[in-house]
Amino acid sequence: QVQLVESGGGLVQAGESLRLSCAATESIYGIADMGWYRQAPGKQRELVAIVRSVGKRDYAESVVGRFTISRDNAKKMVTLTMNSLKPEDTAVYYCYADAQSYYNGPYRPKWGQGTQVTVSS
């Protein structure tokens, strides 16, 4: 069952921009933390940016000043705006949410299906 639907991604040249969006489906009731991870070939999945339940934003050091994350709680959406992209940003980007499926239910990690971002030099 798909619970996080991603859009955006694609192939760009270094220095260009992309925007990724993620929307939770109706099967998700409540969300605590919501954000983006990425996984490059041969590497572990890493946090890119996340908005915590209290509103605090955390970024990977490598994207500070270039990426901006925003969240719309009413729409259960999160957007990642990526500027000044570098070849090392090439990866599959996954939407993440710490979410509950029903009222008063437990919060569990949810993942999107992933979207490819490729930055050519």
XYZ file of N, CA and C in Angstrom, residues 35-39 46-50 58-64 67 69 80 82 92-94:
72
model
N 10.321 14.191 5.965
C 11.451 14.750 5.239
C 11.943 13.866 4.125
N 13.229 14.005 3.824
C 13.837 13.326 2.679
C 15.161 12.672 3.063
N 15.345 11.467 2.557
C 16.611 10.761 2.615
C 17.057 10.516 1.168
N 18.300 10.118 1.012
C 18.780 9.744 -0.313
C 19.779 8.600 -0.197
N 19.873 7.876 -1.308
C 20.819 6.764 -1.350
C 21.494 6.741 -2.706
N 21.048 8.146 3.546
C 21.397 9.216 4.470
C 20.311 10.273 4.516
N 20.231 10.927 5.646
C 19.275 12.013 5.807
C 19.721 13.207 4.973
N 18.765 13.797 4.245
C 19.038 15.014 3.493
C 18.474 16.219 4.244
N 17.199 16.154 4.543
C 16.540 17.257 5.248
C 15.254 16.739 5.853
N 14.893 17.300 6.994
C 13.697 16.836 7.674
C 13.089 17.970 8.481
N 16.201 20.172 10.096
C 17.564 19.659 10.130
C 18.003 19.335 8.706
N 19.246 19.668 8.410
C 19.809 19.427 7.084
C 21.129 18.665 7.204
N 21.406 17.860 6.172
C 22.743 17.300 6.057
C 23.711 18.449 5.808
N 24.883 18.326 6.358
C 25.868 19.400 6.218
C 26.170 19.691 4.745
N 26.144 18.662 3.929
C 26.515 18.815 2.523
C 25.496 19.608 1.705
N 24.289 19.824 2.250
C 23.263 20.536 1.480
C 22.901 21.875 2.091
N 23.486 22.198 3.219
C 23.174 23.468 3.872
C 23.493 24.629 2.937
N 19.826 23.531 -0.268
C 18.523 22.876 -0.227
C 17.648 23.535 0.833
N 13.841 22.817 2.798
C 12.694 21.943 2.995
C 11.543 22.752 3.560
N 11.049 19.632 -1.136
C 12.488 19.865 -1.053
C 12.906 20.642 -2.297
N 15.905 22.118 -4.311
C 17.335 21.856 -4.403
C 17.957 22.807 -5.427
N 18.992 8.260 -5.430
C 17.547 8.065 -5.325
C 17.103 8.752 -4.037
N 16.126 9.628 -4.166
C 15.630 10.389 -3.028
C 14.321 9.771 -2.540
N 14.268 9.532 -1.249
C 13.103 8.889 -0.637
C 12.411 9.835 0.343
